[in-house]
Short mmCIF file of C-alpha atoms in Angstrom, two decimals:
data_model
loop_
_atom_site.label_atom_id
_atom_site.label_comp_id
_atom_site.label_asym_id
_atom_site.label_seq_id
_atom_site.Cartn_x
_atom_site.Cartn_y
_atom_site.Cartn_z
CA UNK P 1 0.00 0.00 0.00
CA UNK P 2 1.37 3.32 -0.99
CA UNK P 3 1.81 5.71 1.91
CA UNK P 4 -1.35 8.09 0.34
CA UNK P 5 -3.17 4.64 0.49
CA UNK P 6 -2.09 4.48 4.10
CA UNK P 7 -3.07 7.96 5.20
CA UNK P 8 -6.05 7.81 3.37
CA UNK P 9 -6.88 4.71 5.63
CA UNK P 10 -5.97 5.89 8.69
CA UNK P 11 -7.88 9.56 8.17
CA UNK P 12 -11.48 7.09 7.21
CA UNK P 13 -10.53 5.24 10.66
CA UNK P 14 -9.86 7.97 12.39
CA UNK P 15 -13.15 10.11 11.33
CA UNK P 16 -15.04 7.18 12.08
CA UNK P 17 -13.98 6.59 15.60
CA UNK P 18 -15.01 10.36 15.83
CA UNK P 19 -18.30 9.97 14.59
CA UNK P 20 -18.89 7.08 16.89
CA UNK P 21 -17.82 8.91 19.56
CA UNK P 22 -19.97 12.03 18.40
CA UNK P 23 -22.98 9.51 18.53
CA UNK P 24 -22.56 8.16 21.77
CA UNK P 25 -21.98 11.35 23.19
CA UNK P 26 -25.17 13.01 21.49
CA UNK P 27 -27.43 10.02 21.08
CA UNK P 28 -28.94 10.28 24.75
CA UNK P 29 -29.47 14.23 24.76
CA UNK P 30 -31.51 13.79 21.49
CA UNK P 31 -33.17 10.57 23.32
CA UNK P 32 -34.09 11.83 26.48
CA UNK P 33 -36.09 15.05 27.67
CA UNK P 34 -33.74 17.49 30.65
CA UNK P 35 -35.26 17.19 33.90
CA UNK P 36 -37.65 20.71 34.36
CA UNK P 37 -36.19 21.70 37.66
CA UNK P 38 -38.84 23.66 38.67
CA UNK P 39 -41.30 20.95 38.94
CA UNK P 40 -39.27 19.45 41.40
CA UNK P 41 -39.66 22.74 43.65
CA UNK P 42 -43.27 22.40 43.23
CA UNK P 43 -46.03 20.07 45.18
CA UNK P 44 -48.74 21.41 43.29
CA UNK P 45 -49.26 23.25 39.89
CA UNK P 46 -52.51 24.32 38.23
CA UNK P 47 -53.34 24.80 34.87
CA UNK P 48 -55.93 27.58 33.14
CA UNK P 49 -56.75 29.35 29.89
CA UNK P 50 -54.51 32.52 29.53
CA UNK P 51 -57.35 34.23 27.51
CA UNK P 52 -60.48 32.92 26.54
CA UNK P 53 -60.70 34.94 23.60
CA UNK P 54 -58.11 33.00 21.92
CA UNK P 55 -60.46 30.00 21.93
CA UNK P 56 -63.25 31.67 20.96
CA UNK P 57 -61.04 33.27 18.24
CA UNK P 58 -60.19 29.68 16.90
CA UNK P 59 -63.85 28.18 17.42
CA UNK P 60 -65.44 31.44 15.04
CA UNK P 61 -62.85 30.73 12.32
CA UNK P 62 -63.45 27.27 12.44
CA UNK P 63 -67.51 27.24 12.40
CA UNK P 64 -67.50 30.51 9.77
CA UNK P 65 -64.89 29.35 7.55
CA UNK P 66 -64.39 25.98 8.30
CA UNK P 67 -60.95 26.19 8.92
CA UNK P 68 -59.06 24.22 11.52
CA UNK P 69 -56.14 26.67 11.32
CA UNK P 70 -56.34 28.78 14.23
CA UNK P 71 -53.93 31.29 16.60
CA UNK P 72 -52.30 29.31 19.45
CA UNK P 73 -54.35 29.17 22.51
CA UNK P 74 -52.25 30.16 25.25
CA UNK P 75 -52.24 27.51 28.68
CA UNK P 76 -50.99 29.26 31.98
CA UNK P 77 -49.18 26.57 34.30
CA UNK P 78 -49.01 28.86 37.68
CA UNK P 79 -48.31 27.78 40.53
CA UNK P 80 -49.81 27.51 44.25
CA UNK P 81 -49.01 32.06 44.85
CA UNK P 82 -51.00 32.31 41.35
CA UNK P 83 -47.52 32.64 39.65
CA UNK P 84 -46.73 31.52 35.69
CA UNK P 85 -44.09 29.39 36.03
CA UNK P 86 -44.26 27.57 32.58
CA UNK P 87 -47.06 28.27 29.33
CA UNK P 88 -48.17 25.46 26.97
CA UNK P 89 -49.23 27.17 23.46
CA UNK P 90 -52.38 24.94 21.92
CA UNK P 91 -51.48 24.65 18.10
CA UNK P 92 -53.68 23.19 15.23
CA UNK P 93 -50.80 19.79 15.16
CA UNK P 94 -49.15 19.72 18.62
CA UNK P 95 -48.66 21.52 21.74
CA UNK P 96 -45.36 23.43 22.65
CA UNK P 97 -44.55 23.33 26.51
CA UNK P 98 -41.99 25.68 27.46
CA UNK P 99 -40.31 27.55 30.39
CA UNK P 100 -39.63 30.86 29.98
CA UNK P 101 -38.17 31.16 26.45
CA UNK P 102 -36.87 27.34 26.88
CA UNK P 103 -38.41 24.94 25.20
CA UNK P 104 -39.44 22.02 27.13
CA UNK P 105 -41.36 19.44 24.70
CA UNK P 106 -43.60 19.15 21.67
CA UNK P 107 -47.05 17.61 22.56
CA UNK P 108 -48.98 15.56 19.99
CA UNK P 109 -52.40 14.40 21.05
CA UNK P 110 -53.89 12.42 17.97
CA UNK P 111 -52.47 9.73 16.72
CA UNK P 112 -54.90 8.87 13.36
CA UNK P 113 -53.68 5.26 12.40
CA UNK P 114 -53.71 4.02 16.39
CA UNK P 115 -57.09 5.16 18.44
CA UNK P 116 -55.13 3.68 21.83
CA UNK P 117 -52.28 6.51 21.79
CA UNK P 118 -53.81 9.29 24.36
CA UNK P 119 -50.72 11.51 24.01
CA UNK P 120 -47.02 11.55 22.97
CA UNK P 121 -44.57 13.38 25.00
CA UNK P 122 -41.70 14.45 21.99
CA UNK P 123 -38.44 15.72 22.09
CA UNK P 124 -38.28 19.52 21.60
CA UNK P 125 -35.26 18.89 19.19
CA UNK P 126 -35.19 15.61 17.35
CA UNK P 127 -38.70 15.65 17.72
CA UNK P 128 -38.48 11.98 18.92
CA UNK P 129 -41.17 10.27 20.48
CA UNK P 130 -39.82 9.38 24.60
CA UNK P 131 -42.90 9.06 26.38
CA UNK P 132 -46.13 7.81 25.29
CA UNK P 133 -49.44 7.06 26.86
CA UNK P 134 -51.88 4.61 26.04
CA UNK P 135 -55.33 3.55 26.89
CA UNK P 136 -55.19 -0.44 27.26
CA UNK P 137 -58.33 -2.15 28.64
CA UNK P 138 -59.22 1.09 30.69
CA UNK P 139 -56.02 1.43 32.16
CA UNK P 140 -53.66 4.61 30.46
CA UNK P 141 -50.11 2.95 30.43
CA UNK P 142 -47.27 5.61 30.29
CA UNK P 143 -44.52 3.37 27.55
CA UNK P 144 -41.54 5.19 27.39
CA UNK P 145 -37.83 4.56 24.84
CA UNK P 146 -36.08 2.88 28.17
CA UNK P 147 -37.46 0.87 31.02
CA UNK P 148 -37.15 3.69 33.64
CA UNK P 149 -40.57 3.70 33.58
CA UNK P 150 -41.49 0.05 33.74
CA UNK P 151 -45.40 -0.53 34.89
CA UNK P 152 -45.92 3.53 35.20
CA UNK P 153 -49.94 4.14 34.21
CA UNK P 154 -52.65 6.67 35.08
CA UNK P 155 -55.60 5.17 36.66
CA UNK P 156 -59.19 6.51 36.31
CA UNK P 157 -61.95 7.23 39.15
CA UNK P 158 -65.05 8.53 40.00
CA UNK P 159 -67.13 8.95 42.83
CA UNK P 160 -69.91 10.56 44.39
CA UNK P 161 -68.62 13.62 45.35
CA UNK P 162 -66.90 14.53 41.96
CA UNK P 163 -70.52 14.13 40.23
CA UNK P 164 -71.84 16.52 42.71
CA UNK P 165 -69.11 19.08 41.71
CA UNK P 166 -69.75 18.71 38.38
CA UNK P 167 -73.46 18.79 38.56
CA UNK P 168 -72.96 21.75 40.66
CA UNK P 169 -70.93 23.42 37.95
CA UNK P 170 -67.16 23.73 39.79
CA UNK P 171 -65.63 21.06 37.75
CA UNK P 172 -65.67 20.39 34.25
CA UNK P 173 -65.22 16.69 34.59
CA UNK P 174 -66.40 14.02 37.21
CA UNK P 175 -63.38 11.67 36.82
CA UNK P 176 -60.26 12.35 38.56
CA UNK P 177 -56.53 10.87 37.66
CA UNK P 178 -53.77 9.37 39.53
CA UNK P 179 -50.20 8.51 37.99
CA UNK P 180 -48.80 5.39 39.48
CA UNK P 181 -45.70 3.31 39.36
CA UNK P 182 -45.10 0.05 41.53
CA UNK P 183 -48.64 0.67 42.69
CA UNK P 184 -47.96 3.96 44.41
CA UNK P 185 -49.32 6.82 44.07
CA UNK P 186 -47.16 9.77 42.29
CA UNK P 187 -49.25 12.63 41.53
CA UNK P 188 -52.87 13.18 41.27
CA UNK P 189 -54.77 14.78 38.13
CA UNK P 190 -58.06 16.55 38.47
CA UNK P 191 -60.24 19.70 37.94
CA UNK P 192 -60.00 22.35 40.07
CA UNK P 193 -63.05 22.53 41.65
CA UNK P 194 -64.20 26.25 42.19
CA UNK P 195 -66.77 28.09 40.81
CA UNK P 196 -64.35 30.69 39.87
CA UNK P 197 -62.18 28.13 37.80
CA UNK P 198 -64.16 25.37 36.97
CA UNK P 199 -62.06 24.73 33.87
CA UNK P 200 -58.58 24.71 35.34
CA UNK P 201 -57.02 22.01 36.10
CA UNK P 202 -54.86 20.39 39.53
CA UNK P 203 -51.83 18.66 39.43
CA UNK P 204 -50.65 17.23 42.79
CA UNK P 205 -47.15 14.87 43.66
CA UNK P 206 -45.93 13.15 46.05
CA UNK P 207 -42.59 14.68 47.48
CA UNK P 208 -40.57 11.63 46.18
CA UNK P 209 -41.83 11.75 42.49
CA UNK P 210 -39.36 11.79 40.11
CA UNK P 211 -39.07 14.33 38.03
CA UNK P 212 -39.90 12.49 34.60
CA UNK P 213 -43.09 11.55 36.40
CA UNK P 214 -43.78 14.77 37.47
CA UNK P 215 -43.03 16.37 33.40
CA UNK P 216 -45.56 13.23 32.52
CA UNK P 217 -48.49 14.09 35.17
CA UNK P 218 -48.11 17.63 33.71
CA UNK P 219 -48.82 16.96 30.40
CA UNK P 220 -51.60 14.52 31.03
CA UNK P 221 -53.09 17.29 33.06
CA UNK P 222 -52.46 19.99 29.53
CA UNK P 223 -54.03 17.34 27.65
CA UNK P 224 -57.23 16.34 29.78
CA UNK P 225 -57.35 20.42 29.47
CA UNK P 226 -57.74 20.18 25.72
CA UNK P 227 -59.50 17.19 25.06
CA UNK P 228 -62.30 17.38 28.35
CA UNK P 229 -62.41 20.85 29.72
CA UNK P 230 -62.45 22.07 25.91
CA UNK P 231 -63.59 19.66 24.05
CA UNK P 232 -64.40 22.22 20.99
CA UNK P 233 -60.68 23.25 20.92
CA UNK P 234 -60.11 19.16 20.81
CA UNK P 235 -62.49 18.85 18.00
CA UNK P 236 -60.81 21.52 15.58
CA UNK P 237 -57.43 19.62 16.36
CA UNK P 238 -58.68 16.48 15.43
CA UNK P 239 -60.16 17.90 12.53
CA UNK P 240 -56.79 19.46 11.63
CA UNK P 241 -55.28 16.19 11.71
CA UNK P 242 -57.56 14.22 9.32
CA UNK P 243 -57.55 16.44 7.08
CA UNK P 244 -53.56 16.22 7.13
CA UNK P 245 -52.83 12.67 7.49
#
C-alpha cells in the first residue's frame, strides 16, 4: 500500500472513531427530555386558559370558515401564589410546553392510524417520540424509549362527590386521575373545583416523584385540558389532523 493509500486509511478510521464517539456522546441528549427543575420545587401546579378569547377566536374561524387553522391558545401553568411558572401554546398539530423562552417538549395528542395513543410526549429537538401514553383495557399505560418507567400508568376514578361538583358546575369533569408506578401513588390529576375556575385544572405529587413523572403528570393534566375541559378546541385539532394525514 502506498503511503497516500495508508493515510487515506488511517484519516477514514480515524473520522469514524469520531463519529462514533460524536454519537454516543449526542445520542442520549436527542433521546431523552432534561429534567424541568422547577417541577421538582413544586407540590402542586394548576393549569388555566390565559385568555379565553383565543379560543373563541379559533372556534369562530373554524364554524365561519371551516378552517381548523387557528392562533395558538395560550395555557398558563401557575403555581400555588398564582404565579406563571411555565405556558403550553395549543397549536392546530401539537402543543409546545416551554419555560420561559426554553423549550421544554412538543405535545402531539392524535395519533390517526392508532385510536389507543392518548398523548405523545416528543423531544423539543429531534422531535423523537420518549414518552407515550396509552389507553389499554381502561387502564392509560405511560410506555416510554427505556425501562425507567417500567409498569408507570394513570388510573381513572369517579365517585360521588366529583358528580356533585360537576353537577354543581365547579368542575368540568367528574373523573379524577392518579399517575402510578409500583402501585404507588405519584401525583394526582383533576379539575379544580371552584366556581371561579371550573375549567382549570390540579396537578398534585408526592414529594418523592421523580421528576420524569412529574413532566408526565403535567402533560396529562395539559391534555385532559384540551381534550375534556375544551372539548371544541379538541375537536378543531382532530379535525386538523384528518384532514392532514
Amino acid at each position: 500500500m502506498t503511503n497516500t493509500g495508508r493515510r487515506t486509511s488511517s484519516v477514514t478510521a480515524q473520522i469514524s472513531r469520531q463519529a462514533r464517539r460524536f454519537s454516543t456522546a449526542i445520542a442520549p441528549t436527542l433521546t431523552k427530555i432534561e429534567a424541568v427543575h422547577i417541577l421538582q420545587k413544586l407540590d402542586e401546579v394548576r393549569v388555566k386558559m390565559n385568555d379565553v378569547a383565543q379560543l373563541q377566536g379559533a372556534i369562530e374561524h373554524y364554524v365561519l370558515r371551516n378552517s381548523a387553522q387557528f392562533d395558538p391558545v395560550e395555557l398558563d401553568i401557575i403555581n400555588k401564589e398564582g404565579y406563571r411558572i411555565m405556558q403550553a401554546s395549543v397549536y392546530p398539530d401539537e402543543i409546545i410546553l416551554q419555560e420561559g423562552s426554553k423549550k421544554i417538549c412538543e405535545i402531539t395528542l392524535i395519533d390517526t392510524e392508532d385510536t389507543s395513543s392518548m398523548l405523545k410526549i416528543k423531544h423539543p429537538v429531534s422531535g423523537m417520540t420518549v414518552y407515550e401514553l396509552r389507553e389499554l383495557g381502561g387502564t392509560i399505560l405511560i410506555q416510554t424509549n427505556t425501562d425507567e418507567l417500567k409498569g408507570a400508568r394513570v388510573m381513572t376514578q369517579t365517585s360521588g362527590l366529583s358528580s356533585l361538583f360537576l353537577n354543581c358546575g365547579c368542575a368540568f369533569s367528574k373523573e379524577t386521575w392518579s399517575v402510578l408506578t409500583q402501585d404507588k401513588i405519584m401525583a394526582n390529576v383533576r379539575p379544580n373545583r371552584s366556581f371561579w375556575s371550573e375549567n382549570e385544572i390540579k396537578i398534585q405529587w408526592d414529594p418523592n416523584c421523580e421528576n420524569e413523572l412529574r413532566l408526565i403528570s403535567l402533560v396529562f393534566g395539559i391534555g385532559q385540558m384540551v381534550r375534556v375541559a375544551f372539548p371544541q378546541l379538541f375537536h378543531i385539532v382532530k379535525e386538523f389532523r384528518q384532514r392532514n394525514q
